[in-house]
Amino acid sequence: MENQSTGQGMFTWDGESWLSDPEDAFGFRASWKVKKVLYRELSSFQEVSVVETVGFGRALVLDGIVQTTEKDAFIYNEMITHVPLAVHPEPERVCIIGGGDCGAAREAVKYPTVQSVDMVEIDPKVVEASLQYLPEIAGHGEPDSRIRFHYEDGTAFIRNRQGTDDVIVVDSSDPVGPAAALFEKPFYQDVYRALASDGIMVCQSESPVFHPHVLKRVHRTLKELFPVVRTYLAAIPTYPGGVWSFTLASKTYDPLEQGPERLQAGANRYIDRDVYQGCFRLPVYVKELFTDR
Amino acid sequence: MENQSTGQGMFTWDGESWLSDPEDAFGFRASWKVKKVLYRELSSFQEVSVVETVGFGRALVLDGIVQTTEKDAFIYNEMITHVPLAVHPEPERVCIIGGGDCGAAREAVKYPTVQSVDMVEIDPKVVEASLQYLPEIAGHGEPDSRIRFHYEDGTAFIRNRQGTDDVIVVDSSDPVGPAAALFEKPFYQDVYRALASDGIMVCQSESPVFHPHVLKRVHRTLKELFPVVRTYLAAIPTYPGGVWSFTLASKTYDPLEQGPERLQAGANRYIDRDVYQGCFRLPVYVKELFTDR
C-alpha cells in the first residue's frame, strides 16, 4: 500500500483518491473515498474545496476538514435553525453568523414571519462554492430575497448591533482559526446585546464525546449571560463521534415550555415535533457535564 | 507516507500503528491509532483481538472490525439491555445471543428479579479475551453467578427452547459471517417460540444511515410475528455514522406505555428515564423507513 498526499487532506491510497480528516486528539481519523474534486481555491482565509465523495454525495471541505456533505447536511441545518425559530413566537429578524453553506438560511426562510436573514460569512469563497456546487444544501436557483449576504467578520458585525435580532444562529466551524472567537464570552456578550429583549441565540457547541470541555464551557458561559440555556443533540454521521450538540440561550422563552407546535416541519427530513421533544433529553454523561461546575 | 499491513485491519501509517475498518459500501473508513496489541488469536470462527487504542481505550476487534471500545461500550450495553428489562414487569429468565464482550450480561444482572442469564456465544475466544482484557466492559472479577455461559450456535440453542425466556437479547455482530442467520425470519420465529407468553426480544438492528435496508427488513419481519415492535436509537461514537438502532419486539408490553419507572439506572452513564423517553422519538428519515412497506 502506498499513500501520497495530493492536497490538504487528500491522498491516494492503493491508487484511489481519499480525503482524510487530520488525526484528532483521540487518535481517530475518518476517511472518505473521493470520485473527483469539483472546486478548489485558496481564499484569504483557508483552502476551500468541494469534492464528490463515493458515499456521502458532495462535501464542502475547509483546510482539508469535511464541514458538511449532501448526505446529512439536512440534519445539522434543520436542527440549528428550526429549534430557535420554533421557540420564538414571531421571529422576524434573523442573523446567521457563519453558515456559508447557506443551508441554515434556507431553513430560516421557511418561517413565514421572517422578514430578513442577515448572513454574515467571513469568506465569500465558501458561499460562492456552495451556491455553485452544493445546490442540494444551499438550495437550487436564486437565494430567497429575504437573505442578505454580508462578507465580514461575524464578531465585528454583531458588535455594531443593538436590540435588533429575534434569533441569532452561530453556525461556525470548529473553535480553531477564524471561528475561535465565536466560542468566547466577549462574543456572547455582543450577541446578547444584539438580540431583541425576547431574543434567542443558538450555536453549534461541538461533540459531547470528543470536545466535552468546549460544550461545558459554552454552556457555562451562556448561563452567566442568559436566564434560559438548553443544550440539545442530533446524530450527524459526517461528524466524528456521530453525535453533535447545539446550545440555545434565550432571554425569555424556554424551549421546554413551547416550540413544537410552531415547527415548520412540512418538508423536513430530520426534525418533527416528536424529535423536537426528544432532542433535549440528554444522556447521563452529557447531563453530568453541566452539573459539575 | 507509507502504509504496511501488519494483520487484519492493522497497518502502519507514517511509522505509527493504525487499525482501520475495511472500506464500507459508502466509501468510508474509520481509523484508530493503536498503542499496542494485547491479544490476538485465530479462533475457529474469526480472528479475535484486543488492542489498546490512543483515544478509545481498549477495543475488541473481530476479523479486523472494531466491535466495541472501552470509551463507549456502556452506551450500547445499557441501551440493548435496560430497555427490554425495564419494559418487562418482572424479568426472571434472560437469554443473550452473542454478546461475547459480556457487557450486556453485566447490565442484565442489575435487575434484582433476574434469576438466570443464559449467555450463548458461539466463540469462546471472544469471552476469554473480554474477561481477561476488557474488565471495564465485562466487569471486574468473577462474573455474577446468575450468568451461565453456553458456547454454541445461538440459532441452535434458541431452537430447543419453548416458552422459557422473559427477555431475549440478540447482541450480534453485523449480518455477515456467523451472525447472518440472526437477522432472518426463521431465527425470529424460534425466538418467538422460546419466549414466555409475555416475553420481549430486542436486537441490534444496525445503522439507520448506513444499513437502512437491514433496519427496515428487521422491523418488517418482526412486525409479521409480534404485535408490538418499536425501534429506538442511541448515539454510539465507535460505530460508523454514530447513530445505531435497536428493535424491540414484544408479545404483550409496549415500551411506550410502561418501562421508565422500572429502569435500574442508578449506575448508568447513558440511559435514565429521560433518555428512555427520548430514544423512541425517531428522526423523520427513520420513521419513513417503516411507513413505506
Coordinates of C-alpha atoms in Angstrom, one line a residue:
Chain A
M1 CA 0.0 0.0 0.0
E2 CA 1.2 3.5 -0.7
N3 CA -0.2 6.8 0.3
Q4 CA 0.6 10.0 -1.5
S5 CA -0.6 13.4 -0.5
T6 CA -2.3 15.4 -3.2
G7 CA -3.6 18.4 -1.4
Q8 CA -4.9 19.3 2.0
G9 CA -6.4 16.2 3.5
M10 CA -6.3 14.4 0.1
F11 CA -4.1 11.4 -0.7
T12 CA -4.1 8.4 -2.8
W13 CA -4.5 5.0 -1.1
D14 CA -3.9 1.9 -3.2
G15 CA -4.3 4.0 -6.3
E16 CA -7.6 5.6 -5.2
S17 CA -8.3 9.1 -4.1
W18 CA -9.2 9.6 -0.4
L19 CA -10.0 12.6 1.7
S20 CA -9.0 12.1 5.3
D21 CA -9.7 14.4 8.3
P22 CA -6.5 15.1 10.2
E23 CA -5.9 12.9 13.2
D24 CA -7.8 14.3 16.2
A25 CA -6.9 14.3 19.9
F26 CA -8.3 10.8 20.2
G27 CA -6.1 9.3 17.5
F28 CA -9.1 8.9 15.2
R29 CA -9.3 9.6 11.5
A30 CA -12.3 9.5 9.2
S31 CA -11.6 8.9 5.5
W32 CA -13.9 9.3 2.6
K33 CA -13.3 7.9 -0.9
V34 CA -13.4 10.7 -3.4
K35 CA -14.6 10.5 -7.0
K36 CA -13.5 13.9 -8.0
V37 CA -12.5 17.4 -6.9
L38 CA -15.1 19.9 -8.2
Y39 CA -13.7 23.1 -6.8
R40 CA -10.5 24.1 -5.0
E41 CA -9.5 27.6 -4.3
L42 CA -7.2 29.3 -1.8
S43 CA -9.2 32.1 -0.3
S44 CA -7.8 34.8 2.0
F45 CA -8.8 32.6 5.0
Q46 CA -8.4 29.0 4.0
E47 CA -8.4 26.3 1.3
V48 CA -12.0 25.9 0.1
S49 CA -12.9 22.7 -1.8
V50 CA -15.9 20.8 -2.9
V51 CA -15.4 17.1 -3.6
E52 CA -17.7 14.4 -4.9
T53 CA -17.4 11.5 -2.5
V54 CA -18.4 7.9 -3.2
G55 CA -21.0 7.6 -0.5
F56 CA -21.9 11.0 1.0
G57 CA -22.5 12.9 -2.2
R58 CA -20.7 16.3 -2.5
A59 CA -18.8 17.6 0.5
L60 CA -17.7 21.1 1.5
V61 CA -14.1 20.9 2.7
L62 CA -12.2 23.7 4.5
D63 CA -8.5 23.3 5.1
G64 CA -8.8 19.6 4.5
I65 CA -11.6 19.2 7.1
V66 CA -15.1 18.0 5.9
Q67 CA -17.7 20.6 7.0
T68 CA -20.8 19.1 5.6
T69 CA -22.0 16.6 3.0
E70 CA -25.1 16.3 0.8
K71 CA -25.9 13.0 2.7
D72 CA -26.5 14.6 6.0
A73 CA -26.3 18.4 5.8
F74 CA -30.1 18.5 6.3
I75 CA -29.7 17.1 9.9
Y76 CA -27.4 19.9 11.0
N77 CA -29.2 22.7 9.2
E78 CA -32.7 21.7 10.4
M79 CA -31.5 21.3 13.9
I80 CA -29.6 24.5 14.3
T81 CA -32.4 26.6 12.6
H82 CA -35.8 25.1 13.3
V83 CA -35.4 24.8 17.1
P84 CA -34.8 28.5 17.8
L85 CA -37.3 29.6 15.1
A86 CA -40.0 27.4 16.5
V87 CA -39.3 28.6 20.1
H88 CA -39.6 32.3 19.2
P89 CA -43.4 33.1 18.8
E90 CA -42.8 35.5 15.9
P91 CA -39.3 35.6 14.6
E92 CA -38.9 38.5 12.1
R93 CA -35.2 39.3 12.1
V94 CA -32.7 36.5 11.9
C95 CA -29.0 36.8 11.8
I96 CA -26.7 33.9 10.9
I97 CA -23.0 34.1 11.8
G98 CA -21.0 31.7 9.5
G99 CA -23.3 29.3 7.8
G100 CA -21.5 29.8 4.5
D101 CA -23.0 26.7 3.0
C102 CA -26.3 28.6 3.0
G103 CA -28.2 25.7 4.4
A104 CA -29.3 27.4 7.7
A105 CA -30.5 30.5 5.8
R106 CA -32.5 28.2 3.5
E107 CA -34.3 26.7 6.5
A108 CA -34.8 30.0 8.2
V109 CA -36.9 31.4 5.3
K110 CA -39.4 28.5 5.8
Y111 CA -40.8 30.5 8.7
P112 CA -43.4 32.9 7.2
T113 CA -42.9 35.6 9.8
V114 CA -39.2 36.0 8.9
Q115 CA -38.6 39.3 7.1
S116 CA -34.9 39.3 6.8
V117 CA -32.0 36.9 7.3
D118 CA -28.6 38.6 7.6
M119 CA -26.0 36.0 6.7
V120 CA -22.6 37.0 7.9
E121 CA -19.9 34.8 6.4
I122 CA -16.3 35.9 6.6
D123 CA -15.3 34.0 3.4
P124 CA -17.1 34.8 0.2
K125 CA -15.4 31.8 -1.5
V126 CA -17.4 29.4 0.8
V127 CA -20.7 31.0 -0.3
E128 CA -19.6 31.0 -3.9
A129 CA -18.6 27.4 -3.8
S130 CA -21.8 26.3 -2.0
L131 CA -24.2 28.2 -4.3
Q132 CA -22.5 26.9 -7.4
Y133 CA -21.6 23.3 -6.4
L134 CA -23.9 22.4 -3.4
P135 CA -27.4 23.2 -4.5
E136 CA -28.7 20.2 -2.6
I137 CA -27.6 22.0 0.6
A138 CA -27.7 25.7 -0.4
G139 CA -30.9 25.4 -2.5
H140 CA -31.5 25.5 -6.2
G141 CA -31.8 28.8 -8.1
E142 CA -31.5 32.3 -6.6
P143 CA -31.4 32.5 -2.8
D144 CA -34.6 33.8 -1.2
S145 CA -34.8 37.6 -1.5
R146 CA -35.1 38.0 2.3
I147 CA -31.5 36.7 2.6
R148 CA -28.8 39.4 2.7
F149 CA -25.2 38.4 2.4
H150 CA -22.5 40.2 4.4
Y151 CA -18.9 39.2 3.8
E152 CA -17.4 40.3 7.1
D153 CA -16.1 39.1 10.4
G154 CA -19.1 38.0 12.4
T155 CA -17.7 39.3 15.7
A156 CA -17.4 42.8 14.2
F157 CA -20.8 42.7 12.6
I158 CA -22.5 41.7 15.8
R159 CA -20.7 44.3 17.9
N160 CA -22.5 47.0 15.9
R161 CA -26.0 45.8 16.6
Q162 CA -28.2 46.5 19.5
G163 CA -31.6 45.0 20.3
T164 CA -32.1 44.1 16.7
D165 CA -32.4 40.4 16.2
D166 CA -35.1 37.9 17.2
V167 CA -32.8 35.0 16.5
I168 CA -29.1 34.7 16.1
V169 CA -27.7 31.5 14.8
V170 CA -24.0 30.9 15.3
D171 CA -23.2 28.4 12.6
S172 CA -19.5 28.2 13.0
S173 CA -16.7 25.8 12.2
D174 CA -14.6 24.3 15.0
P175 CA -13.1 26.7 17.6
V176 CA -9.7 27.0 15.8
G177 CA -8.6 29.6 13.2
P178 CA -11.2 32.1 12.1
A179 CA -14.0 30.7 14.3
A180 CA -12.2 30.6 17.6
A181 CA -13.6 34.0 18.8
L182 CA -17.1 32.7 18.2
F183 CA -16.7 30.5 21.3
E184 CA -15.7 33.2 23.7
K185 CA -17.6 35.3 26.3
P186 CA -17.0 38.7 24.7
F187 CA -18.7 37.5 21.5
Y188 CA -21.6 36.1 23.5
Q189 CA -22.0 39.4 25.3
D190 CA -22.2 41.1 22.0
V191 CA -24.8 38.6 20.9
Y192 CA -26.8 39.3 24.0
R193 CA -26.8 43.0 23.2
A194 CA -27.6 42.4 19.5
L195 CA -30.7 40.4 20.4
A196 CA -34.2 41.9 21.0
S197 CA -35.5 41.8 24.6
D198 CA -37.0 38.4 23.9
G199 CA -34.3 37.2 21.6
I200 CA -32.8 33.7 21.3
M201 CA -29.4 32.6 20.2
V202 CA -28.2 29.2 19.2
C203 CA -24.7 27.9 18.5
Q204 CA -23.2 24.6 17.5
S205 CA -21.3 23.5 20.6
E206 CA -19.2 20.6 19.3
S207 CA -19.2 16.9 20.1
P208 CA -20.1 15.9 23.7
V209 CA -17.8 12.9 23.2
F210 CA -14.8 14.5 21.6
H211 CA -15.0 18.1 22.9
P212 CA -16.9 17.9 26.2
H213 CA -14.7 20.7 27.6
V214 CA -15.9 23.0 24.7
L215 CA -19.6 22.1 25.3
K216 CA -19.2 22.5 29.0
R217 CA -17.5 25.9 28.7
V218 CA -20.1 27.2 26.1
H219 CA -22.9 26.1 28.3
R220 CA -21.5 27.6 31.5
T221 CA -20.5 30.9 29.8
L222 CA -24.0 31.3 28.3
K223 CA -25.5 30.6 31.7
E224 CA -23.7 33.6 33.0
L225 CA -25.5 35.8 30.5
F226 CA -28.9 34.3 29.7
P227 CA -31.7 33.1 32.0
V228 CA -32.5 30.1 29.8
V229 CA -29.8 27.8 28.4
R230 CA -30.7 24.4 26.9
T231 CA -28.4 22.0 25.1
Y232 CA -29.8 19.6 22.6
L233 CA -28.3 16.8 20.4
A234 CA -28.6 15.4 17.0
A235 CA -26.9 12.4 15.3
I236 CA -24.9 13.6 12.4
P237 CA -23.0 10.8 10.6
T238 CA -20.4 13.0 9.0
Y239 CA -19.0 14.4 12.2
P240 CA -16.6 12.4 14.3
G241 CA -18.4 10.5 17.0
G242 CA -21.7 11.0 15.2
V243 CA -23.5 12.9 17.9
W244 CA -23.4 16.7 17.9
S245 CA -24.5 19.3 20.4
F246 CA -26.3 22.7 19.9
T247 CA -26.8 25.1 22.7
L248 CA -29.7 27.5 22.8
A249 CA -29.7 30.6 25.0
S250 CA -32.8 32.7 25.5
K251 CA -33.8 35.9 27.2
T252 CA -37.4 34.9 27.8
Y253 CA -38.8 31.8 26.0
D254 CA -37.9 28.3 27.2
P255 CA -37.9 25.5 24.5
L256 CA -39.1 23.0 27.1
E257 CA -42.3 25.1 27.5
Q258 CA -43.1 26.0 24.0
G259 CA -41.9 25.4 20.4
P260 CA -43.0 22.2 18.8
E261 CA -46.5 23.5 17.8
R262 CA -44.9 26.2 15.7
L263 CA -42.3 23.9 14.0
Q264 CA -42.5 24.3 10.2
A265 CA -41.6 20.7 9.6
G266 CA -43.6 20.0 6.5
A267 CA -40.6 19.4 4.2
N268 CA -38.2 18.2 7.0
R269 CA -36.2 15.0 6.9
Y270 CA -35.0 15.1 10.4
I271 CA -36.9 17.2 12.9
D272 CA -40.6 17.0 13.6
R273 CA -42.5 17.6 16.8
D274 CA -41.5 14.2 18.1
V275 CA -37.8 14.8 17.5
Y276 CA -38.0 18.3 19.0
Q277 CA -39.3 16.8 22.2
G278 CA -36.7 14.1 22.3
C279 CA -33.6 16.2 21.4
F280 CA -33.4 17.9 24.8
R281 CA -33.3 14.5 26.7
L282 CA -29.6 14.3 27.2
P283 CA -27.6 11.1 28.0
V284 CA -26.4 10.9 31.6
Y285 CA -22.8 11.5 30.6
V286 CA -23.8 14.8 28.9
K287 CA -26.1 15.9 31.8
E288 CA -23.1 15.4 34.1
L289 CA -21.1 18.0 32.2
F290 CA -23.5 20.6 33.4
T291 CA -23.9 19.6 37.0
D292 CA -20.3 19.5 38.0
R293 CA -19.3 23.2 37.7
Chain B
M1 CA 3.6 8.3 3.5
E2 CA 3.8 4.6 3.5
N3 CA 1.2 2.0 4.6
Q4 CA 2.1 -1.5 5.5
S5 CA -0.4 -4.1 6.6
T6 CA 0.5 -5.9 9.8
G7 CA -2.6 -8.1 10.4
Q8 CA -6.3 -7.9 9.8
G9 CA -7.2 -4.2 9.7
M10 CA -3.8 -3.2 11.1
F11 CA -1.2 -1.2 9.2
T12 CA 1.5 1.3 9.9
W13 CA 1.0 4.8 8.6
D14 CA 3.9 7.2 8.8
G15 CA 5.6 4.8 11.1
E16 CA 2.6 4.5 13.5
S17 CA 0.3 1.6 14.1
W18 CA -3.3 2.1 13.0
L19 CA -6.4 -0.1 12.9
S20 CA -8.7 0.7 10.1
D21 CA -12.2 -0.7 9.4
P22 CA -12.5 -2.1 5.9
E23 CA -14.0 0.4 3.4
D24 CA -17.8 0.1 3.6
A25 CA -20.4 0.5 0.9
F26 CA -20.2 4.3 1.3
G27 CA -16.5 4.5 0.7
F28 CA -15.9 5.4 4.3
R29 CA -13.2 4.2 6.6
A30 CA -12.7 4.8 10.3
S31 CA -9.2 4.5 11.6
W32 CA -7.9 4.3 15.2
K33 CA -4.4 4.8 16.2
V34 CA -3.2 1.9 18.2
K35 CA -0.7 1.8 21.1
K36 CA -0.4 -1.9 21.3
V37 CA -2.0 -5.3 20.5
L38 CA -2.8 -7.0 23.8
Y39 CA -4.4 -10.2 22.4
R40 CA -4.6 -11.8 19.0
E41 CA -5.8 -15.4 18.4
L42 CA -7.3 -17.1 15.5
S43 CA -10.4 -18.9 16.8
S44 CA -12.4 -21.5 14.8
F45 CA -14.6 -18.6 13.7
Q46 CA -12.6 -15.5 13.3
E47 CA -9.5 -13.5 14.2
V48 CA -10.1 -12.2 17.8
S49 CA -8.0 -9.3 19.0
V50 CA -7.9 -6.8 21.8
V51 CA -5.9 -3.6 21.0
E52 CA -5.1 -0.6 23.2
T53 CA -6.1 2.5 21.2
V54 CA -4.9 6.0 21.8
G55 CA -8.2 7.6 22.3
F56 CA -10.9 5.0 22.8
G57 CA -9.2 2.8 25.4
R58 CA -9.1 -0.9 24.7
A59 CA -11.1 -2.2 21.7
L60 CA -12.4 -5.7 20.9
V61 CA -11.7 -6.4 17.2
L62 CA -13.2 -9.3 15.2
D63 CA -11.7 -10.0 11.8
G64 CA -10.3 -6.5 11.7
I65 CA -13.6 -4.8 12.6
V66 CA -13.9 -2.9 15.8
Q67 CA -16.8 -4.3 17.8
T68 CA -16.7 -2.2 20.9
T69 CA -14.4 0.1 22.9
E70 CA -13.9 1.0 26.5
K71 CA -14.9 4.6 25.7
D72 CA -18.4 3.9 24.6
A73 CA -19.3 0.2 25.2
F74 CA -21.5 1.4 28.1
I75 CA -23.9 3.1 25.6
Y76 CA -24.5 0.0 23.5
N77 CA -24.8 -2.3 26.5
E78 CA -27.0 -0.1 28.6
M79 CA -29.3 0.5 25.6
I80 CA -29.7 -3.1 24.4
T81 CA -30.3 -4.4 28.0
H82 CA -32.1 -1.8 30.1
V83 CA -34.9 -1.1 27.7
P84 CA -36.3 -4.6 27.5
L85 CA -35.6 -5.3 31.2
A86 CA -37.4 -2.2 32.2
V87 CA -40.4 -2.9 30.0
H88 CA -40.9 -6.4 31.4
P89 CA -42.6 -6.0 34.8
E90 CA -40.7 -9.0 36.3
P91 CA -38.0 -10.4 34.2
E92 CA -36.6 -13.6 35.7
R93 CA -35.1 -15.6 32.8
V94 CA -32.9 -13.7 30.3
C95 CA -31.1 -15.1 27.3
I96 CA -28.4 -13.3 25.4
I97 CA -27.5 -14.4 22.0
G98 CA -24.0 -13.2 21.1
G99 CA -22.8 -10.5 23.5
G100 CA -19.4 -12.2 23.9
D101 CA -18.0 -9.0 25.4
C102 CA -20.1 -9.8 28.5
G103 CA -21.3 -6.2 28.8
A104 CA -25.0 -6.9 28.2
A105 CA -25.0 -9.8 30.8
R106 CA -23.4 -7.5 33.3
E107 CA -26.2 -4.9 32.8
A108 CA -28.9 -7.6 33.0
V109 CA -27.9 -8.8 36.4
K110 CA -28.6 -5.3 37.7
Y111 CA -32.2 -6.2 37.7
P112 CA -33.0 -7.8 41.0
T113 CA -35.8 -10.0 39.7
V114 CA -33.4 -11.7 37.2
Q115 CA -32.6 -15.3 38.3
S116 CA -30.6 -16.5 35.3
V117 CA -28.8 -15.1 32.3
D118 CA -28.1 -17.7 29.6
M119 CA -25.3 -16.2 27.5
V120 CA -24.9 -18.0 24.2
E121 CA -21.8 -17.0 22.4
I122 CA -20.5 -19.1 19.6
D123 CA -16.9 -18.2 20.1
P124 CA -15.3 -18.9 23.5
K125 CA -12.2 -16.9 22.5
V126 CA -14.3 -13.7 22.5
V127 CA -15.4 -14.3 26.0
E128 CA -12.0 -15.3 27.1
A129 CA -10.4 -12.2 25.6
S130 CA -13.1 -10.0 27.1
L131 CA -13.0 -11.4 30.6
Q132 CA -9.2 -11.1 30.6
Y133 CA -8.5 -7.9 28.8
L134 CA -11.7 -5.9 28.9
P135 CA -12.8 -5.7 32.5
E136 CA -14.1 -2.2 32.0
I137 CA -16.7 -3.7 29.7
A138 CA -17.1 -7.3 31.0
G139 CA -16.8 -6.3 34.7
H140 CA -14.0 -6.9 37.2
G141 CA -13.6 -10.2 39.0
E142 CA -15.8 -13.3 38.6
P143 CA -18.9 -12.9 36.5
D144 CA -22.2 -12.8 38.5
S145 CA -23.2 -16.4 39.5
R146 CA -26.5 -16.0 37.7
I147 CA -24.7 -15.8 34.3
R148 CA -24.4 -19.2 32.6
F149 CA -22.1 -19.4 29.6
H150 CA -23.0 -21.6 26.6
Y151 CA -20.5 -21.8 23.8
E152 CA -22.8 -22.8 21.0
D153 CA -24.6 -21.5 17.9
G154 CA -27.3 -19.2 19.1
T155 CA -29.8 -20.3 16.4
A156 CA -29.5 -24.0 17.5
F157 CA -29.7 -23.0 21.2
I158 CA -32.9 -21.0 20.7
R159 CA -34.5 -23.6 18.5
N160 CA -34.6 -26.0 21.5
R161 CA -36.4 -23.7 23.9
Q162 CA -40.1 -23.2 24.3
G163 CA -41.9 -20.5 26.3
T164 CA -38.9 -20.2 28.5
D165 CA -37.5 -16.7 28.4
D166 CA -38.8 -13.4 29.7
V167 CA -36.3 -11.4 27.7
I168 CA -34.1 -12.5 24.8
V169 CA -31.3 -10.0 23.8
V170 CA -29.8 -10.6 20.3
D171 CA -26.5 -8.9 20.7
S172 CA -25.0 -9.9 17.4
S173 CA -22.2 -8.6 15.1
D174 CA -23.1 -7.4 11.6
P175 CA -25.2 -9.6 9.4
V176 CA -22.3 -11.2 7.6
G177 CA -20.4 -14.4 8.5
P178 CA -21.5 -16.2 11.7
A179 CA -24.2 -13.6 12.6
A180 CA -26.1 -13.5 9.3
A181 CA -28.7 -16.0 10.4
L182 CA -29.6 -13.9 13.4
F183 CA -31.2 -11.4 11.1
E184 CA -33.5 -13.9 9.3
K185 CA -37.2 -14.8 9.9
P186 CA -36.6 -18.4 10.8
F187 CA -34.5 -17.3 13.8
Y188 CA -37.1 -14.7 14.8
Q189 CA -39.8 -17.4 14.7
D190 CA -37.7 -19.6 17.0
V191 CA -37.1 -16.6 19.3
Y192 CA -40.9 -16.0 19.4
R193 CA -41.4 -19.7 20.4
A194 CA -38.6 -19.5 23.0
L195 CA -40.2 -16.5 24.7
A196 CA -42.8 -16.8 27.5
S197 CA -46.3 -15.7 26.7
D198 CA -45.5 -12.1 27.7
G199 CA -41.9 -12.2 26.6
I200 CA -39.8 -9.5 24.9
M201 CA -36.9 -9.7 22.5
V202 CA -34.6 -6.9 21.4
C203 CA -31.9 -7.0 18.7
Q204 CA -29.3 -4.5 17.4
S205 CA -30.7 -3.6 14.0
E206 CA -27.7 -1.8 12.5
S207 CA -27.2 1.9 11.4
P208 CA -30.3 3.7 10.1
V209 CA -27.9 5.7 7.9
F210 CA -25.6 3.0 6.5
H211 CA -27.8 0.0 6.6
P212 CA -31.4 1.3 6.3
H213 CA -32.4 -1.8 4.3
V214 CA -31.4 -4.0 7.2
L215 CA -33.3 -2.0 9.8
K216 CA -36.3 -1.8 7.5
R217 CA -36.3 -5.6 6.9
V218 CA -35.8 -6.5 10.6
H219 CA -38.6 -4.2 11.6
R220 CA -41.0 -5.5 8.9
T221 CA -40.1 -9.2 9.7
L222 CA -40.7 -8.7 13.4
K223 CA -44.0 -7.0 12.7
E224 CA -45.1 -10.1 11.0
L225 CA -44.6 -12.1 14.2
F226 CA -45.1 -9.7 17.2
P227 CA -47.9 -7.4 18.0
V228 CA -45.6 -4.7 19.4
V229 CA -42.5 -3.6 17.5
R230 CA -40.6 -0.5 18.5
T231 CA -37.2 0.8 17.1
Y232 CA -35.1 3.1 19.2
L233 CA -31.8 4.8 18.7
A234 CA -28.6 5.6 20.5
A235 CA -25.5 7.6 19.6
I236 CA -22.5 5.3 19.7
P237 CA -19.3 7.1 18.6
T238 CA -17.4 3.9 17.7
Y239 CA -19.9 2.8 15.1
P240 CA -19.8 4.3 11.6
G241 CA -22.4 7.1 11.3
G242 CA -22.5 7.4 15.1
V243 CA -26.2 6.5 15.4
W244 CA -27.3 3.0 16.0
S245 CA -30.7 1.3 16.0
F246 CA -32.2 -1.4 18.3
T247 CA -35.5 -3.0 17.7
L248 CA -37.7 -4.4 20.4
A249 CA -40.5 -6.8 19.7
S250 CA -42.9 -7.8 22.4
K251 CA -45.8 -10.2 22.9
T252 CA -47.7 -8.0 25.3
Y253 CA -46.0 -5.0 26.9
D254 CA -45.5 -1.8 25.0
P255 CA -42.4 0.3 25.9
L256 CA -44.3 3.5 25.0
E257 CA -46.8 2.7 27.8
Q258 CA -44.5 1.4 30.5
G259 CA -40.9 0.9 31.4
P260 CA -39.1 4.0 32.6
E261 CA -40.3 3.7 36.2
R262 CA -38.6 0.3 36.5
L263 CA -35.3 1.4 34.9
Q264 CA -32.4 0.4 37.2
A265 CA -30.4 3.4 36.2
G266 CA -28.5 4.1 39.3
A267 CA -25.1 3.4 38.0
N268 CA -25.8 4.2 34.3
R269 CA -23.8 6.6 32.2
Y270 CA -26.2 6.8 29.3
I271 CA -29.8 5.8 29.9
D272 CA -32.0 7.3 32.5
R273 CA -35.8 7.8 32.4
D274 CA -35.4 10.9 30.4
V275 CA -33.3 9.2 27.7
Y276 CA -35.7 6.2 27.7
Q277 CA -38.5 8.5 26.8
G278 CA -36.4 10.2 24.1
C279 CA -34.9 7.2 22.4
F280 CA -38.2 6.1 20.7
R281 CA -38.6 9.5 19.0
L282 CA -37.2 8.8 15.6
P283 CA -36.0 11.3 13.0
V284 CA -38.3 11.7 10.1
Y285 CA -35.9 9.8 7.7
V286 CA -36.0 6.8 10.1
K287 CA -39.8 6.9 10.5
E288 CA -40.1 6.9 6.8
L289 CA -38.4 3.5 6.6
F290 CA -41.3 2.0 8.4
T291 CA -44.2 3.7 6.6
D292 CA -43.3 2.7 3.1
R293 CA -43.7 -1.0 3.1

